[in-house]
XYZ file of C-alpha atoms in Angstrom:
780
model
C 101.065 -0.073 185.336
C 102.139 -0.749 188.363
C 104.100 -3.828 187.010
C 105.808 -1.894 184.610
C 106.830 1.085 187.143
C 107.892 -1.091 188.795
C 109.673 -3.173 186.080
C 110.665 0.454 184.864
C 112.189 1.569 188.716
C 114.068 -1.373 188.640
C 115.849 -1.007 185.229
C 116.546 2.528 186.521
C 118.197 0.614 189.170
C 120.441 -1.338 187.728
C 120.836 0.883 184.434
C 122.050 3.769 187.925
C 123.806 1.405 189.933
C 126.339 0.157 186.385
C 126.890 3.215 185.044
C 128.129 4.707 188.896
C 129.958 1.691 188.611
C 131.439 2.401 185.316
C 132.137 5.870 186.270
C 133.980 4.513 189.533
C 135.728 2.284 187.835
C 136.992 5.255 184.949
C 137.578 7.562 187.849
C 139.663 5.173 190.133
C 141.698 3.669 186.345
C 142.399 7.675 185.575
C 143.470 7.986 189.682
C 145.723 5.132 189.313
C 147.503 6.070 185.912
C 147.648 9.952 186.877
C 149.274 8.867 190.428
C 150.747 6.321 189.270
C 152.216 5.642 186.566
C 152.689 10.420 186.203
C 155.962 8.854 184.383
C 157.785 8.720 180.888
C 161.010 7.124 179.360
C 163.798 9.746 179.294
C 165.935 7.920 177.856
C 166.755 3.939 178.114
C 169.943 1.762 177.329
C 171.102 -1.555 176.949
C 173.924 -2.574 177.531
C 175.071 -5.944 175.476
C 177.271 -8.737 176.967
C 180.504 -6.795 177.276
C 183.773 -8.976 178.637
C 186.322 -7.033 181.671
C 190.074 -8.629 180.897
C 191.947 -9.116 183.837
C 193.199 -5.858 185.538
C 191.254 -3.618 183.309
C 188.229 -1.810 183.415
C 184.813 0.046 181.762
C 183.507 3.510 182.515
C 178.838 3.960 181.899
C 178.218 7.582 181.923
C 174.068 8.494 182.781
C 172.819 11.646 182.084
C 169.913 12.658 185.019
C 167.777 15.482 183.603
C 166.547 18.276 186.589
C 162.748 16.975 185.830
C 163.938 12.763 186.360
C 162.503 11.018 189.161
C 164.617 7.550 188.966
C 166.326 5.529 187.657
C 166.837 2.020 187.602
C 170.038 -0.360 186.742
C 169.584 -4.108 186.079
C 173.201 -5.741 185.877
C 174.076 -9.204 185.421
C 177.106 -10.781 185.621
C 179.415 -14.256 185.333
C 180.807 -12.993 188.861
C 180.328 -15.843 190.809
C 181.144 -14.479 194.683
C 179.345 -14.630 197.941
C 179.808 -12.565 200.809
C 182.517 -14.411 202.352
C 184.348 -15.872 199.455
C 185.066 -12.026 198.287
C 186.733 -11.278 201.526
C 189.092 -13.474 201.096
C 189.542 -12.749 197.524
C 193.176 -10.521 196.720
C 192.615 -6.850 195.821
C 193.895 -7.103 193.199
C 191.855 -9.429 191.124
C 188.845 -8.854 193.055
C 185.356 -7.484 190.935
C 183.836 -4.161 191.952
C 181.341 -1.714 190.744
C 181.592 2.132 192.101
C 179.479 4.443 191.910
C 180.167 8.590 192.043
C 178.017 11.177 191.401
C 179.348 13.550 189.064
C 182.708 12.618 187.545
C 184.142 8.600 187.098
C 185.521 6.424 190.484
C 188.379 5.977 191.014
C 188.953 3.386 193.810
C 192.852 2.503 193.713
C 193.962 5.545 194.509
C 193.838 5.128 197.411
C 193.230 2.448 200.476
C 190.334 3.855 202.085
C 188.279 3.057 198.994
C 189.727 -0.462 198.875
C 189.006 -0.701 202.606
C 185.696 0.305 201.973
C 184.108 -2.022 198.776
C 185.348 -4.597 201.330
C 182.855 -3.240 204.552
C 179.994 -2.477 201.845
C 178.470 -6.111 201.681
C 174.840 -4.866 200.142
C 174.091 -2.752 197.548
C 171.026 -1.570 198.997
C 173.641 0.732 201.695
C 173.130 3.283 198.662
C 172.069 6.513 200.665
C 173.942 9.984 198.707
C 176.396 10.187 196.344
C 178.244 13.167 196.255
C 182.222 14.329 196.981
C 182.537 10.605 198.205
C 182.373 7.664 196.450
C 180.528 4.858 196.922
C 182.555 0.506 195.874
C 181.047 -2.929 196.216
C 181.969 -6.232 194.952
C 180.488 -6.482 191.945
C 177.128 -9.261 192.230
C 176.026 -11.863 190.131
C 172.381 -10.144 189.898
C 172.295 -6.889 190.673
C 168.437 -4.407 190.278
C 168.861 -0.976 192.283
C 166.451 1.737 191.659
C 167.857 5.333 193.012
C 165.398 8.324 192.661
C 165.992 12.185 193.164
C 165.613 12.281 196.642
C 169.037 10.419 196.758
C 170.882 11.620 194.353
C 171.093 15.404 192.281
C 169.934 15.510 188.545
C 173.437 15.611 187.565
C 175.489 13.136 185.516
C 176.166 10.041 187.576
C 178.637 7.794 186.996
C 180.032 3.999 187.349
C 182.868 2.161 187.110
C 183.775 -1.935 186.435
C 186.545 -3.037 187.095
C 188.423 -6.504 187.266
C 190.922 -6.446 190.430
C 192.122 -2.919 192.208
C 195.493 -1.869 193.552
C 198.964 -0.768 192.244
C 199.100 -3.306 190.645
C 196.029 -2.572 188.225
C 198.466 -0.143 185.991
C 201.388 -1.929 185.736
C 202.644 -3.826 182.605
C 202.468 -7.560 183.535
C 204.244 -10.357 180.871
C 201.359 -13.042 181.282
C 197.936 -12.415 182.593
C 196.468 -15.071 184.278
C 193.307 -14.254 186.597
C 190.297 -14.927 185.190
C 188.045 -12.251 182.646
C 184.163 -11.875 183.806
C 181.252 -10.532 181.296
C 178.362 -7.774 182.372
C 175.066 -6.542 180.269
C 172.911 -4.353 181.587
C 170.113 -2.289 181.186
C 170.367 1.512 182.278
C 166.724 3.273 182.802
C 165.519 7.264 183.499
C 161.938 8.028 184.452
C 160.683 11.349 185.003
C 157.390 13.831 185.982
C 155.559 14.728 183.126
C 154.782 18.172 184.527
C 157.331 20.206 186.153
C 155.478 21.383 189.083
C 155.406 17.342 190.219
C 157.776 16.021 191.924
C 159.235 12.711 193.802
C 160.116 9.194 193.315
C 156.005 8.790 192.328
C 155.526 12.395 190.865
C 153.078 12.430 192.828
C 154.442 15.852 195.363
C 153.143 19.007 194.895
C 156.498 21.386 193.481
C 155.270 25.149 193.694
C 158.071 27.191 191.149
C 159.370 30.344 192.857
C 158.473 33.858 191.025
C 162.065 35.866 190.480
C 163.010 39.194 189.467
C 165.397 41.418 189.940
C 164.541 44.617 192.760
C 167.454 46.870 191.711
C 171.036 47.879 193.166
C 171.264 47.545 196.799
C 174.079 48.267 199.458
C 174.838 47.434 202.944
C 173.856 49.388 205.371
C 176.935 50.772 207.441
C 179.252 48.073 205.986
C 181.994 47.690 204.392
C 179.633 46.367 201.094
C 178.765 49.734 200.710
C 182.138 50.681 198.394
C 180.075 48.033 195.558
C 176.971 48.221 194.140
C 175.046 44.528 194.933
C 171.621 44.016 193.265
C 169.003 41.162 194.647
C 167.147 38.761 192.974
C 164.017 38.446 195.378
C 161.950 35.272 194.596
C 158.401 35.215 196.606
C 155.603 32.077 196.314
C 153.365 33.078 192.687
C 150.261 32.617 195.872
C 150.510 35.361 198.545
C 150.169 33.236 201.075
C 150.591 30.207 201.660
C 148.752 27.180 204.574
C 149.040 23.739 205.536
C 148.755 22.306 208.883
C 150.482 20.484 211.434
C 152.821 17.794 210.110
C 152.545 19.029 207.036
C 155.296 19.633 204.216
C 155.109 22.350 201.347
C 157.923 22.146 198.471
C 159.619 25.074 196.975
C 162.106 25.162 193.927
C 163.864 27.946 192.419
C 167.008 28.158 190.335
C 170.214 30.745 191.185
C 171.126 31.371 187.777
C 175.292 33.390 188.933
C 177.493 33.165 191.207
C 175.596 34.682 194.397
C 176.924 35.790 197.898
C 174.731 34.936 200.147
C 171.168 32.934 199.555
C 168.446 34.213 202.206
C 164.916 32.526 203.007
C 162.801 33.965 205.563
C 158.315 34.399 205.658
C 156.567 36.530 205.944
C 152.367 38.008 207.498
C 153.048 34.552 209.266
C 149.415 34.143 210.502
C 147.415 30.915 212.246
C 144.097 29.467 210.781
C 141.256 30.135 211.517
C 141.924 34.251 212.984
C 140.672 33.298 216.275
C 142.049 30.771 217.104
C 144.131 30.745 220.482
C 147.460 30.052 220.408
C 150.528 31.713 220.198
C 152.799 32.024 216.575
C 156.051 32.150 218.112
C 156.010 28.816 219.613
C 155.702 27.571 216.355
C 158.391 25.502 214.483
C 158.444 26.523 211.226
C 161.591 24.027 210.277
C 162.854 24.937 206.507
C 165.023 21.958 204.719
C 166.725 23.860 202.070
C 168.602 21.449 199.073
C 170.924 21.526 195.937
C 169.546 19.613 193.277
C 167.271 17.124 194.830
C 164.735 16.500 196.534
C 165.040 17.803 200.171
C 163.949 15.192 203.859
C 163.991 16.066 207.083
C 166.428 13.564 207.265
C 168.705 14.186 204.404
C 169.120 17.785 203.631
C 171.961 20.221 203.323
C 171.169 23.349 204.487
C 167.774 24.209 207.652
C 166.296 26.017 210.778
C 163.203 27.401 212.257
C 162.642 30.022 209.846
C 159.835 31.255 212.773
C 162.684 32.137 214.764
C 165.098 33.980 211.865
C 166.163 33.597 208.055
C 168.072 30.480 207.121
C 171.023 32.170 205.295
C 173.405 30.190 202.666
C 176.812 31.684 201.674
C 178.335 30.765 198.563
C 175.423 28.567 197.418
C 176.177 26.831 194.035
C 174.602 27.583 190.402
C 171.545 25.772 189.425
C 168.000 24.179 191.317
C 168.014 24.540 194.547
C 164.750 22.993 196.096
C 163.379 24.254 199.680
C 160.488 22.268 201.482
C 158.902 23.991 204.662
C 157.146 22.036 207.890
C 155.367 22.966 210.775
C 155.090 21.822 213.835
C 153.932 21.936 217.405
C 150.743 23.742 216.514
C 148.193 22.339 218.089
C 149.356 22.276 221.682
C 148.391 22.881 225.412
C 148.844 26.625 226.100
C 147.745 27.827 229.203
C 145.985 24.909 230.390
C 144.041 25.264 227.049
C 144.616 23.248 224.019
C 144.868 25.728 220.861
C 142.662 25.358 217.934
C 145.467 26.348 215.950
C 144.691 24.498 211.897
C 147.297 25.795 210.055
C 149.991 28.185 210.129
C 149.544 31.064 206.512
C 152.710 32.888 205.652
C 154.501 33.944 202.784
C 158.107 32.737 201.354
C 160.511 35.200 200.113
C 163.783 33.848 198.708
C 166.883 36.902 198.775
C 170.331 36.393 195.917
C 172.803 39.162 196.639
C 174.555 38.922 193.792
C 177.928 41.122 193.166
C 179.203 43.251 189.944
C 180.644 41.499 187.347
C 184.023 40.846 188.303
C 183.594 41.197 191.847
C 183.456 38.500 194.379
C 183.771 37.027 197.592
C 182.855 38.857 201.482
C 180.833 41.783 200.786
C 182.202 41.703 196.855
C 184.914 43.292 197.672
C 186.857 41.055 195.400
C 188.307 40.761 192.410
C 187.203 38.359 189.492
C 188.853 36.289 186.544
C 186.745 34.397 184.740
C 190.099 32.804 182.218
C 189.763 31.360 179.260
C 190.599 28.325 177.539
C 193.017 27.882 175.139
C 193.130 23.976 173.463
C 196.554 22.327 172.898
C 198.466 21.621 170.209
C 198.502 18.213 168.875
C 196.406 17.689 171.827
C 194.051 15.118 172.011
C 190.509 16.658 173.343
C 189.000 18.367 175.901
C 193.480 19.247 176.967
C 193.860 22.520 177.370
C 194.552 25.390 179.630
C 193.212 28.859 181.212
C 194.112 32.120 181.217
C 192.612 35.725 181.978
C 191.984 37.123 179.465
C 193.412 40.671 178.813
C 196.072 39.298 181.765
C 199.825 39.571 182.091
C 200.590 36.258 179.923
C 203.648 34.501 179.794
C 204.272 34.519 176.255
C 202.758 30.905 174.757
C 202.633 29.738 178.127
C 200.046 28.308 180.139
C 201.622 30.369 183.328
C 200.247 34.112 184.484
C 201.983 36.218 186.897
C 199.590 37.200 190.132
C 200.209 40.793 190.966
C 198.757 42.737 188.566
C 195.742 40.088 189.155
C 195.182 40.211 193.641
C 192.330 41.485 195.173
C 194.122 45.217 196.887
C 191.154 45.572 199.419
C 191.623 44.097 202.624
C 188.660 43.544 205.256
C 190.134 44.059 207.996
C 192.945 44.178 207.271
C 194.083 40.826 207.383
C 193.940 39.072 204.589
C 192.262 38.937 200.422
C 190.539 36.173 198.020
C 191.169 36.252 194.699
C 188.371 34.071 192.633
C 189.409 32.474 189.421
C 186.246 31.313 187.182
C 187.195 28.366 184.727
C 185.155 26.045 182.221
C 185.356 22.057 182.360
C 182.967 21.406 178.904
C 180.791 18.311 179.320
C 182.185 14.992 178.132
C 185.611 16.267 179.851
C 185.146 14.925 183.540
C 188.150 11.945 182.345
C 190.363 14.897 182.552
C 192.622 16.709 185.421
C 192.980 20.088 186.223
C 196.090 20.686 187.264
C 197.092 23.586 189.463
C 200.746 24.893 190.324
C 202.117 27.932 191.973
C 205.895 29.352 191.740
C 207.253 31.832 193.435
C 210.527 32.935 194.329
C 210.305 33.041 197.837
C 208.247 32.608 200.470
C 204.545 32.199 199.329
C 201.357 33.200 201.693
C 199.083 31.570 199.334
C 196.340 29.678 199.982
C 193.773 27.650 197.711
C 190.261 26.881 198.083
C 188.237 24.819 195.089
C 184.841 24.356 194.699
C 182.620 23.222 192.283
C 179.755 25.125 191.060
C 179.667 28.116 193.833
C 182.530 30.312 195.251
C 184.459 28.562 197.478
C 185.535 29.812 201.890
C 187.216 28.898 204.772
C 184.765 26.621 205.570
C 182.905 25.856 201.684
C 184.899 24.169 199.938
C 185.852 20.945 197.643
C 189.049 21.080 198.146
C 191.349 22.830 199.461
C 195.419 23.739 199.968
C 196.992 25.450 203.015
C 200.443 24.580 203.968
C 202.314 21.177 203.093
C 200.696 19.126 206.166
C 197.461 21.187 205.921
C 195.419 19.810 202.660
C 192.450 17.430 201.486
C 195.369 14.971 201.450
C 192.360 12.457 203.190
C 190.527 13.475 199.747
C 190.553 10.244 196.775
C 190.957 13.019 194.014
C 193.301 15.281 195.635
C 197.362 14.381 194.797
C 199.875 16.924 196.183
C 203.180 16.576 193.881
C 206.484 18.196 194.269
C 205.013 21.147 197.357
C 207.517 23.170 199.154
C 207.278 26.693 200.382
C 208.690 28.207 197.429
C 206.100 25.547 195.296
C 202.114 24.407 195.217
C 201.699 21.804 192.881
C 198.306 19.502 193.048
C 195.817 17.904 190.581
C 191.981 17.360 191.205
C 191.475 13.961 189.685
C 188.750 13.390 187.515
C 186.910 15.975 188.120
C 183.625 16.743 187.507
C 181.931 19.233 184.726
C 180.248 22.680 185.523
C 181.910 25.929 186.747
C 184.606 25.691 189.529
C 186.052 28.466 191.093
C 189.659 28.560 192.514
C 189.881 30.568 195.016
C 193.262 31.969 196.788
C 193.799 33.588 199.911
C 197.038 36.046 200.764
C 196.887 36.331 203.937
C 198.722 39.543 206.057
C 198.018 41.169 202.788
C 198.680 44.877 204.671
C 201.820 45.080 203.040
C 203.264 45.566 199.665
C 201.494 42.134 197.712
C 203.278 42.505 194.978
C 206.933 41.955 196.193
C 207.714 38.839 194.515
C 207.058 36.549 191.677
C 204.020 34.392 191.523
C 203.200 32.387 188.608
C 200.083 30.484 188.346
C 199.284 27.881 186.047
C 195.616 25.794 185.446
C 195.566 23.410 183.164
C 192.998 20.312 182.015
C 195.665 17.345 181.431
C 195.251 13.954 180.399
C 197.349 11.766 182.474
C 198.611 13.093 186.400
C 202.308 14.430 185.706
C 202.370 12.441 182.615
C 202.686 8.852 184.290
C 205.957 10.052 186.080
C 207.859 9.288 183.038
C 206.868 5.468 183.606
C 204.848 4.516 181.615
C 202.365 6.070 178.197
C 199.430 7.985 179.180
C 195.844 6.407 177.018
C 192.502 7.595 176.074
C 189.178 5.952 175.927
C 185.897 6.724 175.899
C 183.338 5.137 178.274
C 180.439 2.746 177.420
C 178.149 5.136 176.136
C 180.707 7.445 173.474
C 180.063 10.570 175.945
C 182.895 10.931 177.797
C 186.928 10.819 177.044
C 189.090 9.916 180.033
C 193.151 8.294 180.150
C 195.081 6.207 181.937
C 198.412 5.389 182.952
C 199.803 1.929 181.808
C 202.877 1.291 183.251
C 205.638 -0.266 182.664
C 206.323 -3.530 184.398
C 208.519 -1.821 187.445
C 205.714 0.559 188.397
C 202.104 0.751 189.404
C 199.284 2.613 190.251
C 196.726 5.104 189.151
C 199.805 7.284 187.535
C 202.687 4.773 187.596
C 204.654 6.566 191.062
C 204.760 3.714 193.134
C 207.829 1.013 192.113
C 206.573 -1.967 192.792
C 209.552 -3.613 191.250
C 212.981 -1.609 192.864
C 215.811 -0.853 190.171
C 218.181 -3.733 191.554
C 215.649 -6.181 191.962
C 214.413 -5.755 188.006
C 218.823 -5.831 186.931
C 218.436 -9.257 188.864
C 215.207 -10.372 187.401
C 216.190 -9.421 183.671
C 219.767 -10.584 184.330
C 218.670 -14.545 185.382
C 215.554 -14.390 183.001
C 218.205 -13.591 179.500
C 220.652 -16.121 181.210
C 218.530 -18.655 181.892
C 218.129 -19.480 178.062
C 222.018 -20.695 178.638
C 220.625 -23.905 179.262
C 219.261 -24.427 176.024
C 222.935 -25.633 175.436
C 222.447 -28.884 177.454
C 219.975 -30.518 175.166
C 221.369 -28.875 171.598
C 225.441 -30.171 172.908
C 223.741 -33.933 173.608
C 220.984 -33.710 170.388
C 223.718 -33.085 168.476
C 226.324 -35.729 170.481
C 223.271 -38.269 169.809
C 223.274 -36.953 165.754
C 220.312 -35.825 166.217
C 220.065 -32.455 164.005
C 216.729 -31.577 163.964
C 216.375 -31.729 167.571
C 219.519 -29.944 167.750
C 218.088 -27.100 165.725
C 215.519 -26.918 167.423
C 217.223 -26.496 170.832
C 219.478 -23.881 169.746
C 217.029 -22.068 167.770
C 214.519 -21.529 170.868
C 216.487 -20.962 173.345
C 218.038 -18.266 170.727
C 214.501 -16.531 170.049
C 213.650 -16.867 174.094
C 217.083 -14.715 175.213
C 215.843 -12.048 172.134
C 211.957 -12.266 173.328
C 212.727 -11.474 176.654
C 215.664 -8.987 176.307
C 213.387 -7.174 174.409
C 210.374 -7.578 176.409
C 212.558 -6.280 180.056
C 213.329 -3.190 177.555
C 216.514 -3.747 176.521
C 216.766 -4.455 173.338
C 214.475 -5.679 170.465
C 216.122 -6.951 167.497
C 211.952 -7.728 165.876
C 208.556 -6.510 167.061
C 207.363 -7.521 169.671
C 204.463 -9.723 168.514
C 207.565 -11.950 166.342
C 209.932 -12.855 169.229
C 206.708 -13.866 171.367
C 205.656 -16.167 168.326
C 208.588 -17.686 167.794
C 209.198 -18.056 171.704
C 206.425 -20.440 172.615
C 206.203 -21.922 168.637
C 210.009 -23.493 169.529
C 209.483 -23.679 173.292
C 206.001 -26.502 172.174
C 207.650 -27.681 169.579
C 211.332 -28.618 171.627
C 209.052 -29.490 174.085
C 207.054 -32.712 171.418
C 210.699 -33.466 170.498
C 211.667 -34.884 172.633
C 209.344 -36.460 173.339
C 208.579 -37.697 169.894
C 212.668 -39.141 170.279
C 212.027 -40.720 173.443
C 209.865 -43.345 170.294
C 211.850 -45.930 168.367
C 209.293 -45.712 165.517
C 210.498 -45.379 162.153
C 212.074 -41.877 160.546
C 208.656 -41.818 158.157
C 206.450 -41.806 161.307
C 208.226 -39.239 162.905
C 208.505 -36.730 160.039
C 205.164 -37.242 159.653
C 204.123 -36.473 163.551
C 206.806 -33.578 163.330
C 204.691 -32.283 160.726
C 200.955 -32.122 162.370
C 202.896 -30.782 165.694
C 204.171 -28.040 163.737
C 201.060 -26.962 162.381
C 198.971 -27.139 165.406
C 201.374 -25.560 167.551
C 202.168 -22.921 165.102
C 198.207 -22.326 165.714
C 198.730 -22.831 169.650
C 201.492 -20.156 169.284
C 199.283 -17.001 167.562
C 196.410 -17.446 169.267
C 196.104 -16.524 172.558
C 200.025 -18.353 173.430
C 200.006 -17.214 177.560
C 196.890 -19.344 178.574
C 197.391 -22.079 181.316
C 195.632 -24.529 178.513
C 198.508 -24.828 176.543
C 200.945 -26.329 178.942
C 198.391 -29.733 179.530
C 197.826 -29.424 175.484
C 201.080 -29.071 174.645
C 202.363 -32.130 177.285
C 199.612 -34.690 176.682
C 200.194 -34.367 172.723
C 204.178 -34.749 173.578
C 203.154 -37.677 175.891
C 200.299 -39.166 173.740
C 203.249 -39.827 170.969
C 205.605 -41.177 173.514
C 202.715 -43.708 174.856
C 201.735 -44.554 170.684
C 206.061 -45.119 170.066
C 205.810 -47.081 173.402
C 202.590 -49.428 172.671
C 204.489 -49.849 168.490
C 207.786 -51.130 170.358
C 205.892 -53.486 172.647
C 204.346 -54.963 170.114
C 207.181 -54.971 167.488
C 209.335 -56.581 169.590
C 207.847 -59.683 171.460
C 205.345 -60.458 169.234
C 206.318 -63.140 166.632
C 204.582 -62.268 162.890
C 205.537 -67.310 161.932
C 204.180 -68.332 164.420
C 201.530 -70.784 164.422
C 198.124 -70.728 166.064
C 199.322 -74.005 168.377
C 202.983 -72.507 168.927
C 200.500 -69.170 170.061
C 198.539 -71.041 172.475
C 201.198 -73.004 173.782
C 203.255 -69.692 174.367
C 199.957 -68.459 176.427
C 199.496 -71.487 178.318
C 203.635 -70.363 180.133
C 202.726 -66.329 179.843
C 203.849 -64.679 180.722
C 206.237 -66.415 183.770
C 208.442 -64.750 186.140
C 212.073 -64.746 184.163
C 209.706 -62.558 181.142
C 208.113 -59.980 183.438
C 212.074 -59.682 185.142
C 213.812 -58.961 181.243
C 210.131 -57.141 180.379
C 211.068 -54.978 183.384
C 214.843 -54.747 182.863
C 213.893 -53.349 179.091
C 211.536 -50.758 179.854
C 213.925 -49.608 182.530
C 217.489 -49.488 180.533
C 215.144 -48.071 177.550
C 213.450 -45.304 179.062
C 214.963 -44.513 182.700
C 215.019 -40.977 181.361
C 211.318 -40.993 180.243
C 210.734 -41.239 184.456
C 213.111 -38.560 185.177
C 211.808 -37.148 182.575
C 208.104 -36.961 184.254
C 209.266 -36.153 187.443
C 210.607 -32.771 185.907
C 207.337 -32.077 184.722
C 205.609 -32.373 187.719
C 208.313 -30.506 189.440
C 208.055 -27.930 186.388
C 203.973 -28.165 186.909
C 204.618 -27.245 190.693
C 206.674 -24.240 189.578
C 204.340 -22.589 187.545
C 200.940 -23.372 189.808
C 203.198 -21.353 192.612
C 204.308 -18.663 190.126
C 201.301 -17.235 188.531
C 201.335 -14.601 190.215
C 204.954 -13.769 188.538
C 205.461 -14.175 184.855
C 208.778 -13.085 185.795
C 209.828 -16.765 188.192
C 207.554 -18.590 186.059
C 209.940 -18.061 182.954
C 212.869 -18.653 184.784
C 211.590 -21.813 186.785
C 210.305 -22.245 182.649
C 214.297 -22.631 181.331
C 215.612 -23.504 184.749
C 213.916 -26.865 184.824
C 212.684 -27.845 181.092
C 215.673 -27.270 179.499
C 217.530 -29.219 182.394
C 215.444 -31.694 181.697
C 215.736 -32.201 178.399
C 220.060 -31.882 178.488
C 219.560 -35.268 180.610
């Protein structure tokens, strides 16, 4: 009995330990699942291997919803550059990758971006992507992870460029730079519940409940002229308590244009109730951030709520995050250590909204929502904006400002007028064009901001006068502005609501004096590529965003073709030299005609004529046929001229020459129709001609110095006496006499190859060397 009880107790103990182990194991497993894997994949894209040709680019769009936790990028490329070698590579051929939040990057607008790209040696340096873009040399392998603490929940673009700078958009006759390929995997992870945020979805976020509290007017202020509405947001629980160094995170959303945002705490108490301490000496730090998780080291606004509320003027529309951090709860006060363990409070957020049609300080300014008017027969998203029911000028994009300006000023100093417009989803590759024209000196300042109302301290771009503007910004370009005219572009404008504010200075007089018109439009290419190029459109790799770019002519470059790379006089002389260099074909044609080599005469003559017509078309003078046909004829006949010259130097029978000519014609035609401009064709053609010349020499040598009728004994006697000194001397004299121009030909070929290697960056110089050298050596 005792043994059975002992056995039962032992068995029960073993069973209990096993069950406890299983429960603990299961509990740990569930904790790991909830804590480490409480995320799901929002989107995952795999971009196959794609080749980026020289001076080309590729954009990729990544959408980041509000509940995203992290984004991972794995990129593999064929670029093989280390840090030291990347610094030595010219910027025009340097492969780069650029990131920008909200819109497409454009690194060759400003030289500042190029300098930053070379100074950023590691992708680990990415911290925050806001208005500025960040560029890096393309690595061979890259793995990067960005969290919702680093970037806001909107749209992230990154672009891959094969060379940057003004020459990237310049049209080129021959492109010899290397292409590179890349493949990428992009995945976006999100949190399964809206109340859990952070990189690992392990941070609790309390959603504030908001309600409209009715109208409010300023006490003793000019805001009493206009009724204002207030949205009041509070935490769900009456009080929130947390200890020293503990951070709590709250979230709320602003749905309308707001004049001010006030964050404060109410009913501040210490715990326990009988604690020794003074609440006024406690730091209750508040960190606010738009669209992303705030940190003590990374935030947009901050303040001590125990001292005063945190007031944010003209906050952006969208989701906001607020974190509260309590500090110095336990410290020595009056010689005694306080026993404060927690601090409790009620969080309150007040959103002060203006009535419809009003905005600005104290809601005293006029606000207009512009309607979008699509242009006829245009590309997607190309449009202009007009006030609803305003004073329109026929069917143009201009409207008069006089009837729309605010007629109420604060203190009689200035007035503000706000215009709101919407840049639709997918139109981030367009350019926002703002223009003001007046018949007298204007007294306006312009401020633009995405997502919120602009002010003197909050703006994305601004223009005060010709010397004071956002000229240092990469994406702000000012054109032909004067005292009577303002004309600027915001390049690759961000999606969403934009606010354009006009500040009319010293408006105590009659503000209707003078006729001032304004136009706001979303255009494809700035300034129509300065009339020096063609505007092209394309889609990013995801197919969700349309963007435009300029393809400039031979003399201009830059993002808008406004940079003159080759002057008009230089282009004129280069064109004359390039076309006139084909006159060198007269020399070999005359030589072939004199030698009665009629086949070679036809090849040299037609080659010179087709080359002249091709280059006349290429420089924009005149095109007798299509560019592709002229290019094929030029390259094919040039290849045939080189090989024909080599074959003519041989003395083989005409039967063999015709066979070789037929085979070479087919081969060179294939070379000319498929990538005729590649450098390997030059070496290949020279190799074919040299091989034919060598075969001819061997045949001539064998036929001249071999006696077929000699007997074996006679041959042996000759072998015993061969080679004699006289025989070798005769052989050298014969070779030098017969083939002396072959050595001259080899020298000129070496000179031509050297000229090609020195002038790879200038296609026109390359062709001038080609005609002057190659045709002159034919003439010899």
